[in-house]
Coordinates of C-alpha atoms in Angstrom, one line a residue:
Chain V
M16 CA -31.1 4.4 -11.3
K17 CA -29.0 7.6 -11.3
A18 CA -32.1 9.8 -11.2
T19 CA -33.5 7.7 -8.4
R20 CA -30.4 8.2 -6.3
R21 CA -30.6 11.9 -6.8
H22 CA -34.3 11.8 -5.8
F23 CA -33.2 10.0 -2.6
L24 CA -30.7 12.8 -1.8
E25 CA -33.1 15.6 -2.6
L26 CA -35.7 14.1 -0.4
S27 CA -33.2 13.8 2.4
V28 CA -32.3 17.5 2.1
A29 CA -35.9 18.4 2.1
A30 CA -36.5 16.8 5.4
A31 CA -36.2 19.7 7.8
A32 CA -34.4 18.1 10.7
T33 CA -31.8 16.4 8.5
V34 CA -30.6 19.6 6.8
A35 CA -27.4 19.6 8.9
L36 CA -26.5 15.9 8.8
G37 CA -28.7 14.6 6.0
P38 CA -26.7 14.9 2.8
R39 CA -23.5 13.6 4.5
R40 CA -25.3 10.7 6.0
A41 CA -27.2 9.9 2.8
R42 CA -23.9 9.7 1.0
A43 CA -22.4 7.5 3.7
Q44 CA -25.4 5.3 3.5
A45 CA -25.6 5.1 -0.2
S46 CA -23.3 2.1 -0.4
G47 CA -25.1 0.2 2.4
P48 CA -28.2 -2.0 2.1
R49 CA -31.4 -0.1 1.2
V50 CA -34.5 -0.7 3.2
V51 CA -37.7 1.2 2.3
V52 CA -40.5 1.4 4.9
V53 CA -44.0 2.4 3.6
G54 CA -46.3 3.9 6.2
G55 CA -45.3 6.2 9.2
G56 CA -47.6 4.9 11.9
F57 CA -46.7 3.0 15.1
A58 CA -45.4 0.1 13.0
G59 CA -43.5 2.0 10.3
A60 CA -41.9 4.7 12.3
S61 CA -40.8 2.2 15.0
C62 CA -39.4 -0.1 12.4
A63 CA -37.5 2.6 10.6
R64 CA -35.9 3.8 13.8
A65 CA -35.1 0.3 15.0
L66 CA -33.4 -0.5 11.6
R67 CA -31.1 2.5 12.0
Q68 CA -30.3 1.4 15.5
A69 CA -29.7 -2.2 14.6
D70 CA -27.3 -1.3 11.8
P71 CA -26.4 2.3 10.9
R72 CA -25.0 1.2 7.6
I73 CA -28.6 0.5 6.4
A74 CA -30.0 3.4 4.3
V75 CA -33.6 3.7 5.6
M76 CA -36.3 5.6 3.7
L77 CA -39.7 6.1 5.2
V78 CA -42.5 6.8 2.6
E79 CA -45.3 8.7 4.3
P80 CA -47.6 11.4 2.7
N81 CA -48.6 13.1 6.0
A82 CA -46.5 15.7 7.7
T83 CA -48.1 14.8 11.0
F84 CA -49.3 11.5 12.4
T85 CA -52.6 11.4 14.3
A86 CA -52.6 8.5 16.9
C87 CA -55.7 6.4 17.3
P88 CA -55.0 5.2 20.9
F89 CA -56.7 7.7 23.3
S90 CA -58.7 9.2 20.4
N91 CA -61.8 7.8 22.1
A92 CA -61.0 10.3 24.9
V93 CA -61.0 13.1 22.3
I94 CA -64.5 11.9 21.1
G95 CA -65.7 11.9 24.8
G96 CA -64.4 15.5 25.3
L97 CA -61.7 14.5 27.8
R98 CA -58.7 15.3 25.6
E99 CA -57.8 17.5 22.6
L100 CA -56.8 16.1 19.2
S101 CA -53.5 18.1 19.4
A102 CA -52.4 15.6 22.1
Q103 CA -52.7 12.9 19.4
R104 CA -50.5 14.5 16.8
F105 CA -46.8 13.8 16.2
T106 CA -44.3 15.0 13.6
Y107 CA -41.5 13.1 12.0
E108 CA -38.7 15.6 12.8
R109 CA -37.0 13.4 15.3
V110 CA -37.4 10.3 13.1
A111 CA -35.6 12.3 10.4
A112 CA -33.0 13.3 12.9
D113 CA -32.1 9.6 13.3
G114 CA -30.8 9.7 9.8
I115 CA -33.9 8.3 8.2
T116 CA -34.8 9.8 4.8
I117 CA -38.5 10.8 4.7
A118 CA -40.3 10.8 1.4
R119 CA -43.4 12.9 1.9
T120 CA -45.5 11.1 -0.7
T121 CA -47.6 8.1 -1.4
A122 CA -46.3 4.7 -2.6
T123 CA -48.5 3.6 -5.5
A124 CA -47.1 0.3 -6.7
V125 CA -44.4 -2.3 -5.9
D126 CA -42.4 -4.4 -8.3
A127 CA -41.6 -7.4 -6.1
Q128 CA -39.4 -9.0 -8.8
G129 CA -37.5 -5.9 -9.7
K130 CA -37.4 -4.8 -6.1
S131 CA -38.6 -1.2 -6.4
V132 CA -41.4 0.9 -5.1
T133 CA -43.2 3.4 -7.3
L134 CA -44.0 6.8 -5.8
A135 CA -46.9 9.1 -6.7
D136 CA -44.7 11.2 -9.0
G137 CA -43.6 8.2 -10.9
A138 CA -40.1 7.9 -9.4
R139 CA -38.9 4.4 -8.5
L140 CA -37.2 3.6 -5.3
P141 CA -35.0 0.5 -5.4
Y142 CA -34.8 -1.6 -2.3
D143 CA -33.0 -4.6 -0.9
R144 CA -35.8 -5.3 1.5
L145 CA -39.2 -3.6 1.7
V146 CA -41.3 -3.2 4.9
L147 CA -45.0 -2.4 4.4
A148 CA -46.8 -0.9 7.4
P149 CA -49.9 0.6 5.7
G150 CA -52.4 0.1 8.5
I151 CA -56.0 -0.2 7.5
D152 CA -58.3 0.9 4.8
I153 CA -62.1 1.0 5.1
K154 CA -63.7 -1.7 3.0
W155 CA -66.1 0.7 1.3
G156 CA -69.1 -1.0 0.0
A157 CA -68.9 -4.0 2.3
L158 CA -71.7 -2.5 4.4
P159 CA -74.4 -1.5 1.9
G160 CA -75.1 2.2 2.1
Y161 CA -71.8 3.0 3.7
D162 CA -69.5 4.9 1.4
E163 CA -67.1 7.9 1.7
A164 CA -70.0 10.3 1.4
A165 CA -71.9 8.5 4.1
A166 CA -68.9 8.7 6.4
G167 CA -69.5 12.5 6.3
Q168 CA -72.9 11.9 8.0
M169 CA -72.2 8.8 10.0
P170 CA -68.5 9.0 10.9
H171 CA -66.4 5.9 11.4
A172 CA -63.7 7.8 13.3
W173 CA -61.5 4.6 13.0
R174 CA -58.6 6.5 11.5
A175 CA -58.0 9.4 13.8
G176 CA -58.2 13.0 12.6
E177 CA -61.1 14.9 11.1
Q178 CA -63.4 11.9 11.6
T179 CA -62.6 12.0 15.3
L180 CA -63.6 15.7 15.5
L181 CA -66.7 15.2 13.4
L182 CA -68.1 12.5 15.8
R183 CA -67.2 14.7 18.8
R184 CA -69.0 17.7 17.3
Q185 CA -72.1 15.6 16.5
L186 CA -72.2 14.4 20.1
E187 CA -71.7 18.0 21.5
G188 CA -74.4 19.3 19.1
M189 CA -77.0 16.6 20.0
D190 CA -80.0 17.6 22.2
D191 CA -80.3 15.8 25.6
G192 CA -82.4 12.8 25.2
G193 CA -81.0 11.8 21.8
L194 CA -80.2 8.2 20.7
V195 CA -76.5 7.5 19.9
V196 CA -75.8 4.2 18.0
I197 CA -72.4 2.6 17.5
S198 CA -72.1 -0.2 14.9
A199 CA -69.2 -2.6 15.7
P200 CA -67.9 -5.0 12.9
A201 CA -67.1 -8.7 12.8
N202 CA -63.5 -9.8 13.4
P203 CA -60.8 -9.0 12.4
F204 CA -60.5 -5.3 12.7
R205 CA -58.2 -2.6 14.1
C206 CA -58.2 -2.4 17.9
P207 CA -60.5 -5.2 19.2
P208 CA -61.5 -3.4 22.5
G209 CA -61.8 0.0 20.7
P210 CA -65.5 0.0 20.0
Y211 CA -66.2 -0.8 23.7
E212 CA -63.8 1.8 25.1
R213 CA -65.5 4.3 22.7
A214 CA -69.0 3.2 23.9
S215 CA -67.7 3.7 27.5
L216 CA -66.4 7.2 27.0
I217 CA -69.4 8.3 25.0
A218 CA -71.6 6.9 27.8
H219 CA -69.4 8.9 30.3
F220 CA -70.0 12.1 28.2
L221 CA -73.7 11.5 28.0
K222 CA -74.0 10.7 31.7
T223 CA -72.3 13.9 32.7
K224 CA -73.6 16.3 29.9
K225 CA -76.8 14.8 28.4
P226 CA -78.1 12.3 31.0
K227 CA -81.5 11.7 29.3
S228 CA -79.8 10.3 26.2
K229 CA -79.2 6.6 25.3
L230 CA -76.4 4.7 23.7
I231 CA -76.9 1.4 21.8
V232 CA -74.0 -0.7 20.5
L233 CA -75.1 -2.9 17.6
D234 CA -72.6 -5.7 17.3
A235 CA -71.8 -8.2 14.5
K236 CA -70.3 -10.5 17.2
D237 CA -71.5 -12.4 20.2
A238 CA -68.3 -11.9 22.1
F239 CA -65.6 -9.2 22.3
S240 CA -62.3 -8.3 24.0
K241 CA -62.3 -7.7 27.8
Q242 CA -66.1 -8.3 27.6
R243 CA -66.7 -9.3 31.2
L244 CA -64.7 -6.4 32.5
F245 CA -66.5 -3.9 30.2
Q246 CA -69.9 -5.3 31.0
A247 CA -69.3 -5.2 34.8
A248 CA -68.1 -1.6 34.6
W249 CA -71.1 -0.6 32.4
A250 CA -73.5 -2.1 34.9
E251 CA -71.8 -0.1 37.7
L252 CA -71.2 3.2 35.9
Y253 CA -73.8 3.5 33.1
P254 CA -76.9 1.5 34.1
G255 CA -79.8 2.1 31.8
L256 CA -77.7 4.3 29.5
L257 CA -75.7 1.9 27.5
E258 CA -77.2 -1.2 25.8
W259 CA -75.1 -3.8 24.0
V260 CA -76.9 -5.8 21.3
P261 CA -75.0 -8.9 20.2
L262 CA -75.3 -10.7 16.9
S263 CA -77.7 -13.3 18.3
K264 CA -80.1 -10.6 19.5
G265 CA -80.1 -8.8 16.2
G266 CA -77.0 -6.7 16.5
N267 CA -75.7 -7.3 13.0
V268 CA -76.1 -4.1 10.9
T269 CA -76.9 -5.2 7.3
S270 CA -77.2 -1.7 5.7
V271 CA -77.2 2.0 6.6
H272 CA -79.0 5.0 5.2
A273 CA -77.0 8.1 5.8
A274 CA -79.6 10.7 4.8
T275 CA -81.9 9.6 7.6
S276 CA -79.2 8.3 9.9
T277 CA -80.8 4.9 10.0
L278 CA -79.1 1.6 10.7
V279 CA -80.9 -1.6 9.5
T280 CA -80.5 -5.0 11.2
D281 CA -82.1 -8.3 10.5
F282 CA -84.4 -7.5 13.4
G283 CA -85.4 -3.9 12.7
K284 CA -84.3 -0.4 12.2
H285 CA -82.6 2.1 14.5
Q286 CA -82.9 5.8 13.8
A287 CA -80.0 7.6 15.5
K288 CA -79.4 11.2 16.3
V289 CA -75.7 10.4 16.1
A290 CA -74.5 7.2 14.4
N291 CA -70.9 5.9 14.6
V292 CA -70.4 3.2 12.0
I293 CA -67.2 1.2 12.5
P294 CA -67.1 -0.5 9.2
P295 CA -65.4 -3.7 7.9
Q296 CA -61.7 -3.1 7.2
K297 CA -58.8 -4.5 5.2
A298 CA -55.0 -3.9 4.9
G299 CA -54.0 -0.5 3.6
R300 CA -54.2 -0.1 -0.2
I301 CA -50.5 -0.6 -1.0
A302 CA -50.7 -4.2 0.4
E303 CA -53.1 -5.2 -2.4
A304 CA -51.0 -3.4 -5.0
A305 CA -47.9 -5.2 -3.8
G306 CA -49.6 -8.6 -4.0
V307 CA -49.1 -9.3 -0.3
A308 CA -52.8 -9.3 0.7
D309 CA -54.8 -12.6 0.4
R310 CA -58.5 -12.9 -0.3
S311 CA -59.3 -11.9 3.3
G312 CA -57.8 -8.5 2.5
W313 CA -55.1 -9.0 5.1
C314 CA -51.4 -10.1 4.7
P315 CA -50.1 -13.6 5.7
I316 CA -46.6 -13.4 7.1
D317 CA -43.8 -15.6 8.4
P318 CA -43.9 -15.3 12.2
V319 CA -40.1 -15.1 12.6
T320 CA -39.3 -12.4 10.1
F321 CA -42.7 -10.9 9.2
E322 CA -41.8 -11.6 5.5
S323 CA -44.8 -12.0 3.3
K324 CA -45.9 -15.5 2.6
L325 CA -46.9 -14.3 -0.9
Q326 CA -43.9 -12.1 -2.0
A327 CA -40.3 -12.6 -1.2
G328 CA -38.3 -9.6 0.1
I329 CA -41.4 -7.8 1.3
H330 CA -42.2 -7.7 5.1
V331 CA -45.6 -6.7 6.5
I332 CA -46.1 -5.4 10.0
G333 CA -48.8 -3.8 12.1
D334 CA -52.6 -3.8 11.5
A335 CA -52.2 -5.0 7.9
A336 CA -50.5 -8.3 8.9
I337 CA -52.2 -11.6 9.8
A338 CA -50.3 -12.0 13.1
G339 CA -52.1 -15.0 14.5
A340 CA -53.0 -14.5 18.2
M341 CA -51.7 -10.9 18.2
P342 CA -54.4 -8.3 18.0
K343 CA -54.3 -5.3 15.7
S344 CA -53.0 -2.8 18.3
A345 CA -50.4 0.0 18.5
F346 CA -48.4 -2.0 21.1
A347 CA -48.4 -5.1 18.8
A348 CA -47.4 -2.9 15.8
N349 CA -44.5 -1.5 17.8
S350 CA -43.4 -4.9 19.1
Q351 CA -43.6 -6.4 15.6
A352 CA -41.7 -3.5 14.1
K353 CA -38.7 -4.1 16.4
V354 CA -38.7 -7.9 15.6
C355 CA -39.0 -7.2 11.9
A356 CA -36.2 -4.6 12.0
A357 CA -33.8 -7.0 13.7
A358 CA -34.7 -9.8 11.2
V359 CA -34.3 -7.4 8.2
A360 CA -30.9 -6.2 9.5
T361 CA -29.8 -9.8 9.9
L362 CA -31.0 -10.8 6.5
V363 CA -29.4 -7.9 4.6
A364 CA -26.1 -8.9 6.4
G365 CA -26.5 -12.4 5.2
G366 CA -27.4 -14.0 8.6
T367 CA -30.3 -16.1 9.9
P368 CA -32.8 -14.3 12.1
S369 CA -33.4 -15.8 15.5
V370 CA -36.8 -16.9 16.8
P371 CA -38.5 -13.9 18.5
K372 CA -40.9 -13.5 21.3
L373 CA -43.4 -10.7 21.2
I374 CA -45.6 -8.9 23.7
N375 CA -48.9 -7.0 23.6
T376 CA -50.5 -4.8 26.2
C377 CA -53.7 -2.9 25.6
Y378 CA -55.3 -0.6 28.1
S379 CA -58.9 0.6 27.7
L380 CA -60.6 3.4 29.6
V381 CA -64.1 2.7 30.8
A382 CA -64.1 6.1 32.5
P383 CA -61.4 8.8 33.0
D384 CA -60.2 7.2 36.2
Y385 CA -61.1 3.5 35.4
G386 CA -58.7 1.5 33.3
I387 CA -58.7 -2.2 32.3
S388 CA -56.1 -4.1 30.4
V389 CA -55.3 -7.2 28.4
A390 CA -51.8 -8.5 27.9
G391 CA -50.2 -11.4 25.9
V392 CA -46.9 -13.0 25.1
Y393 CA -46.5 -14.6 21.7
Q394 CA -44.1 -16.9 19.9
P395 CA -44.0 -18.6 16.5
T396 CA -45.7 -22.0 16.7
G397 CA -46.6 -24.1 13.7
G398 CA -46.1 -21.2 11.3
Q399 CA -48.2 -18.7 13.2
L400 CA -47.8 -16.4 16.1
A401 CA -49.5 -18.1 19.1
D402 CA -50.0 -17.3 22.7
V403 CA -47.3 -18.7 25.0
P404 CA -49.3 -21.2 27.1
G405 CA -50.1 -20.0 30.6
S406 CA -49.3 -16.3 29.9
G407 CA -51.4 -13.3 29.3
G408 CA -55.0 -12.4 30.1
V409 CA -57.1 -9.6 31.3
S410 CA -57.2 -7.5 34.5
P411 CA -58.7 -9.4 37.5
S412 CA -62.5 -9.1 37.6
D413 CA -62.5 -8.5 41.4
A414 CA -59.8 -5.8 41.4
P415 CA -60.5 -2.9 43.8
R416 CA -61.3 0.5 42.4
E417 CA -57.8 1.7 43.3
A418 CA -56.4 -0.9 40.8
R419 CA -58.7 0.5 38.0
K420 CA -57.4 3.9 38.8
A421 CA -53.8 2.8 38.6
E422 CA -54.5 1.2 35.2
A423 CA -55.9 4.5 33.9
V424 CA -52.7 6.2 35.0
L425 CA -50.6 3.4 33.4
A426 CA -52.6 3.7 30.2
E427 CA -51.5 7.4 29.8
A428 CA -47.9 6.5 30.7
W429 CA -47.9 3.8 28.1
F430 CA -49.1 6.4 25.5
R431 CA -46.3 8.8 26.4
T432 CA -43.7 6.0 26.2
I433 CA -44.7 4.4 23.0
T434 CA -45.2 7.7 21.1
T435 CA -41.8 8.8 22.3
E436 CA -40.2 5.6 21.0
A437 CA -42.0 5.9 17.7
F438 CA -41.9 9.7 17.1
G439 CA -40.2 11.5 20.0
Chain N
M25 CA -18.1 24.1 13.8
R26 CA -16.8 21.5 11.3
S27 CA -14.9 19.6 13.9
T28 CA -17.9 19.6 16.3
L29 CA -20.0 18.2 13.5
A30 CA -17.4 15.6 12.7
A31 CA -17.1 14.7 16.4
A32 CA -20.9 14.4 16.6
I33 CA -21.0 12.1 13.6
A34 CA -18.2 10.0 15.0
Y35 CA -20.0 9.8 18.3
V36 CA -23.3 8.8 16.7
T37 CA -21.5 6.2 14.6
I38 CA -19.7 4.6 17.6
A39 CA -22.8 4.7 19.7
A40 CA -24.8 3.0 17.0
A41 CA -22.1 0.5 16.3
T42 CA -22.1 -0.5 20.0
V43 CA -25.8 -1.1 19.9
A44 CA -25.5 -3.0 16.6
S45 CA -23.1 -5.5 18.1
A46 CA -25.6 -6.8 20.6
E47 CA -28.9 -7.8 19.1
P48 CA -31.6 -8.0 21.8
P49 CA -32.5 -11.5 23.0
A50 CA -36.0 -12.9 22.4
G51 CA -38.6 -10.7 24.0
A52 CA -36.3 -7.9 25.1
A53 CA -37.2 -5.4 22.4
A54 CA -40.9 -5.6 23.4
C55 CA -40.3 -4.3 26.9
S56 CA -39.7 -0.7 25.8
G57 CA -43.4 -0.5 24.7
C58 CA -44.0 0.3 28.4
H59 CA -40.6 0.7 30.0
P60 CA -39.3 3.9 28.5
S61 CA -36.0 3.7 26.6
S62 CA -35.8 7.5 26.7
A63 CA -35.0 9.2 30.0
R64 CA -37.2 12.1 28.8
V65 CA -40.4 10.2 29.3
Q66 CA -42.3 10.7 32.6
S67 CA -43.7 7.3 33.6
P68 CA -44.4 5.4 36.8
V69 CA -43.0 2.3 34.9
V70 CA -39.2 1.9 35.7
R71 CA -36.6 2.2 33.0
L72 CA -34.7 -1.1 32.3
V73 CA -31.7 0.5 30.6
G74 CA -28.7 0.1 32.8
R75 CA -30.7 -1.5 35.7
D76 CA -29.0 -4.1 37.8
R77 CA -29.2 -7.5 36.3
A78 CA -30.1 -9.4 39.5
E79 CA -32.8 -6.9 40.3
I80 CA -34.5 -7.4 36.9
V81 CA -34.3 -11.2 37.3
K82 CA -35.8 -11.2 40.8
A83 CA -38.6 -8.9 39.7
M84 CA -39.5 -11.1 36.8
Q85 CA -39.4 -14.3 38.9
D86 CA -41.5 -12.7 41.6
F87 CA -44.1 -11.5 39.1
R88 CA -44.2 -14.9 37.6
S89 CA -44.6 -16.8 40.9
G90 CA -47.1 -14.3 42.2
A91 CA -44.8 -13.3 45.1
R92 CA -45.1 -9.8 43.8
A93 CA -48.3 -8.2 42.6
G94 CA -48.3 -6.7 39.2
T95 CA -50.8 -4.9 37.0
V96 CA -49.8 -6.5 33.7
M97 CA -46.3 -7.9 34.6
D98 CA -47.8 -10.9 36.4
R99 CA -49.5 -11.9 33.2
I100 CA -46.5 -11.1 31.0
A101 CA -43.8 -12.7 33.2
K102 CA -45.6 -16.1 32.9
G103 CA -44.6 -16.1 29.2
F104 CA -40.9 -16.2 29.8
T105 CA -38.5 -19.0 30.9
D106 CA -35.7 -18.7 33.4
A107 CA -33.1 -18.6 30.5
E108 CA -35.0 -15.9 28.7
I109 CA -35.3 -13.8 31.8
Q110 CA -31.6 -14.1 32.4
A111 CA -30.8 -13.1 28.8
I112 CA -33.1 -10.1 28.9
A113 CA -31.8 -8.9 32.3
A114 CA -28.2 -9.2 31.1
W115 CA -28.9 -7.3 27.9
Y116 CA -30.7 -4.4 29.7
A117 CA -28.1 -4.3 32.4
A118 CA -25.4 -3.8 29.7
Q119 CA -27.4 -1.0 27.9
R120 CA -26.5 2.6 28.4

């Protein structure tokens, strides 16, 4: 216990931005409730900051192994050559400056009964409430032939970073006239419109740089997010270049062969020059270790507090959570993070959390100056987060081109706003 | 230096305590996903912090009724009742 507290302080001194105020604050916090947040993405970083804002007496520790966060939203623009990866990267300096202690390490285990998190070096962090925001892990082996080595040949690029750059380099290196294949998974997965935005921006790249090439999307589904808007835009912008093959037409990829860049479906084989395999996913690893993931691989939660339905005292937010009608998006993660923070602050103070309302807004780029969106409002209904009847929906199908342009501008503004709230 | 630091800490503590005393009403926290909390963000989307209460209420009602065209706000406003809109507007109007 004593050693752990010292560990807490050392970590806080180590966090660069807290050198001036850190130790003093850490001492001041030491008597307050302790909340540990695992995972520094949109969900975790937003939640840690919202907790400090809700009640500065709460000692908040954020466990995150990476010094920089690489954002997935807009990473499709990086793949399409419209943006640099540096624009996707954010540090935790300002998060630390809020008085949040950052542990630059991995959480390896959770003792839900004893209320402690075990770190990679064996140290145990005691908590009063734990928030898990681990994002996704790839379900290696779920798609035969697709393992970590295969991802070096056929990138997934579904966690932004080196994988994003690998896919971009492959596209840049491909001869004009090549075949690009994207494999999209069955639901649920991170960022439901993501594969189709990616297809759009790769098609834009091919149209402008390698116009004799072709792009095929092999889909394990017959329907997808913003489908009519995407398909109308594809017909207008990328006719003959982009082909979507749904499940019912043989789109389900049953295995891959990385050495020959081959994707196998029930109906045949596709040999690609560049293959982007977006594989089946599950909640990040710590969810399973903590016992908060169910057999689906995702985490059932209470829709008011985001507390796990499987382990008391542990909350799960963001992509890892089963959030009913809410999609696995950065906006949803941020929205959930703030609701969860308010609930946790109320719970540690002995109160009863109030019933929340949450929002999601997701923009997708079909071309650099062509944006579309989906929005939703959610409330707890029958133990799940459900759409508020009559609200939400997608951009109008008959909107003028000016409106599409405006949504592309709003998409970029959204990215600046949400990354500033989480990291800036 | 020491007194500046102490003053800074006192300021932060008071500011944070002010925020802590007023938990946002249902739905309010989600707005800052698009409406910047920080004045440092460049965005065509208006900041709600400190904005006139009646102005926020009217905007939400007009988006909801269709009197005002929105890109996403028409779809989002339909998810909120009059009472919720009043509470959110009052909360943002009181923020600094």
